[in-house]
Amino acid sequence: MYGKSPARVLPLLLGLQLTALCPTIAVEIYTSGALEAVNGTDIRLKCTFSSFAPVGDALTVTWNFRPRDGGREQFVFYYHVDPFRPMSGRFKDRVVWDGNPERYDVSIILWKLQFDDNGTYTCQVKNPPDVDGLVGSIRLSVVHTVPFSEIFFLAVAIGSACAVMIIIVIVVVLFQHFRKKRWAKRADKDEGIKSKEEEKLKQDTHKVAIYLEDTD
């Protein structure tokens, strides 16, 4: 049909059927999406993945950076069997490997954040033959200080904890004080009763002695 012999059409149809039956192999990337950190601090850029293929020496990880102002993409980090830090550029001596491929973790740590670190960090993982898939991204915002809401809630939490501890200490001290006072009153009362009994016993003894003298 259409000038093609059945012998040539059959392999083509078989290939199309196998392509339809076989699932598409793709690496899936998981990131935190968006992060906010204070200028001068360190931050962990978390990136994990899932793959149909077992993790081996063929695994490669590439981290890149796109500035928020729209500048050119910059190299951040590369991993293949061993981590490879950038030898030059803005991220030199500021990025370290913090991943574990056996646990499907390819995260990195960025040191001493600067305001020009604002932008999007991309994480690409290839685990042959599983090489296709979307690139994970993290939008990082570097700020002067922690937002007021976070400081407020942190202060409230610390203040509440301190207040609870102070109340507990006061309750314990008062309980100990009143218990000692109660024991002191009870001891004084027992001592008074004992003294009265001893005085009465002395009086009775004296009366008996007088009676015996009069009898004689």
XYZ file of C-alpha atoms in Angstrom:
216
model
C 0.000 0.000 0.000
C 1.255 3.448 -1.017
C 4.308 1.819 -2.556
C 5.542 0.230 0.713
C 5.897 -3.498 1.154
C 4.396 -5.277 4.232
C 7.931 -6.283 5.260
C 8.866 -2.619 5.791
C 5.573 -1.504 7.363
C 5.463 -4.297 9.989
C 8.635 -3.224 11.944
C 7.387 0.369 11.948
C 4.015 -0.604 13.437
C 5.720 -2.853 16.009
C 7.990 0.003 17.100
C 5.032 2.348 17.526
C 3.213 -0.230 19.667
C 6.265 -0.765 21.923
C 6.665 3.002 22.331
C 3.040 3.303 23.411
C 3.309 0.413 25.868
C 6.581 1.477 27.553
C 6.211 4.199 30.221
C 8.117 7.425 29.820
C 11.224 7.455 32.021
C 11.700 10.768 33.817
C 13.404 12.047 36.949
C 11.071 13.860 39.352
C 12.540 16.764 41.342
C 11.273 18.072 44.689
C 12.331 21.416 46.212
C 11.091 23.819 48.881
C 9.845 26.200 46.179
C 10.495 29.515 47.957
C 12.818 30.488 50.799
C 13.555 33.638 52.793
C 16.785 34.165 54.720
C 18.600 36.955 56.536
C 21.602 38.651 54.982
C 24.903 37.197 56.226
C 23.467 33.842 57.328
C 23.785 30.379 55.765
C 20.971 28.456 54.116
C 20.392 24.909 52.904
C 18.924 24.633 49.422
C 17.068 21.344 49.628
C 16.585 19.254 46.505
C 15.473 15.613 46.414
C 14.491 13.389 43.524
C 12.913 10.098 42.536
C 14.077 7.878 39.698
C 13.092 4.563 38.139
C 16.740 3.654 37.655
C 19.006 2.687 40.562
C 21.415 5.412 41.655
C 24.976 4.744 40.488
C 28.173 6.444 39.394
C 26.435 7.844 36.313
C 24.353 10.235 38.448
C 24.990 13.920 37.765
C 23.642 16.972 39.574
C 23.844 20.532 38.293
C 22.942 23.656 40.265
C 22.586 26.984 38.472
C 21.460 30.480 39.436
C 19.376 33.126 37.659
C 19.484 36.602 39.253
C 16.196 38.269 40.074
C 17.100 41.258 37.920
C 17.214 39.010 34.861
C 20.961 38.655 34.358
C 22.640 35.686 32.741
C 22.474 32.210 34.295
C 25.468 31.379 36.500
C 27.046 28.091 37.554
C 26.695 27.209 41.248
C 27.670 23.570 41.800
C 28.203 20.232 40.032
C 28.240 16.662 41.336
C 29.394 13.495 39.564
C 30.732 10.808 41.922
C 32.460 13.662 43.782
C 31.323 17.241 44.399
C 32.887 19.992 42.267
C 32.808 23.506 43.708
C 33.047 26.575 41.486
C 36.644 27.741 41.061
C 35.650 31.334 40.360
C 32.683 33.641 40.377
C 30.290 34.823 43.078
C 29.839 31.371 44.612
C 33.509 30.504 45.012
C 34.195 29.252 48.571
C 30.546 29.883 49.464
C 28.803 26.643 48.505
C 29.256 23.105 49.876
C 27.706 19.729 49.139
C 25.129 18.549 51.704
C 23.451 15.747 49.789
C 23.317 11.961 49.933
C 22.526 10.360 46.550
C 21.771 7.009 48.191
C 18.881 8.759 49.927
C 17.971 10.696 46.768
C 19.124 13.949 48.341
C 21.225 16.370 46.275
C 21.029 19.465 48.489
C 23.686 22.131 48.920
C 24.464 24.802 51.542
C 25.080 28.412 50.592
C 27.242 30.392 53.037
C 27.221 34.097 53.945
C 24.189 35.205 51.992
C 24.325 38.523 50.171
C 21.540 40.679 48.806
C 22.642 39.970 45.243
C 21.983 36.266 45.924
C 18.295 37.017 45.374
C 17.001 34.949 42.497
C 16.120 31.452 41.326
C 18.319 28.424 41.948
C 17.754 25.428 39.682
C 18.520 21.804 40.472
C 18.878 19.351 37.585
C 19.394 15.616 38.147
C 20.262 13.000 35.550
C 20.422 9.320 36.467
C 20.995 7.380 33.216
C 19.041 5.942 31.605
C 16.582 8.137 33.514
C 17.662 11.528 32.149
C 14.492 13.418 31.270
C 12.296 15.414 33.588
C 11.595 18.906 34.856
C 14.241 21.034 36.537
C 13.562 21.872 40.190
C 13.708 25.518 41.223
C 13.985 27.505 44.477
C 13.176 31.218 44.698
C 15.440 32.758 47.330
C 14.810 36.149 48.948
C 17.574 37.656 51.088
C 16.247 40.209 53.604
C 17.681 42.559 56.244
C 15.915 40.927 59.186
C 13.327 38.299 59.930
C 9.792 39.619 59.240
C 8.072 41.288 62.201
C 5.452 38.567 62.422
C 8.104 35.900 62.966
C 9.918 38.012 65.562
C 6.631 38.753 67.298
C 5.597 35.113 67.503
C 9.091 34.126 68.626
C 9.057 36.773 71.361
C 5.591 35.696 72.482
C 6.657 32.060 72.611
C 9.812 32.842 74.614
C 7.922 35.226 76.923
C 5.172 32.686 77.514
C 7.689 29.959 78.307
C 9.518 32.244 80.751
C 6.236 33.273 82.394
C 5.208 29.652 82.850
C 8.578 28.790 84.372
C 8.375 31.765 86.774
C 4.845 30.810 87.836
C 5.933 27.222 88.467
C 8.903 28.388 90.552
C 6.685 30.748 92.582
C 4.113 28.012 93.214
C 6.819 25.572 94.332
C 8.431 28.153 96.641
C 5.084 29.128 98.196
C 4.130 25.488 98.656
C 7.432 24.761 100.398
C 7.054 27.891 102.570
C 3.514 27.095 103.718
C 4.367 23.469 104.314
C 7.333 24.446 106.523
C 5.131 26.984 108.329
C 2.478 24.343 108.928
C 5.049 21.895 110.270
C 6.478 24.624 112.512
C 3.026 25.411 113.942
C 2.360 21.737 114.507
C 5.734 21.325 116.220
C 5.059 24.349 118.448
C 1.638 22.990 119.338
C 3.059 19.579 120.192
C 5.806 21.243 122.241
C 3.188 23.304 124.155
C 1.105 20.215 124.910
C 4.184 18.373 126.065
C 5.186 21.274 128.344
C 1.712 21.438 129.898
C 1.731 17.692 130.534
C 5.164 17.938 132.155
C 4.022 20.876 134.330
C 0.913 18.994 135.373
C 2.982 15.937 136.173
C 5.305 18.048 138.352
C 2.318 19.555 140.193
C 0.816 16.145 140.838
C 4.159 14.861 142.076
C 4.488 17.842 144.387
C 0.971 17.306 145.799
C 1.717 13.644 146.453
C 4.937 14.572 148.222
C 3.086 17.080 150.454
C 0.385 14.527 151.226
C 2.983 11.983 152.257
C 4.700 14.476 154.532
C 1.415 15.389 156.249
C 0.625 11.702 156.713
C 3.906 11.121 158.450
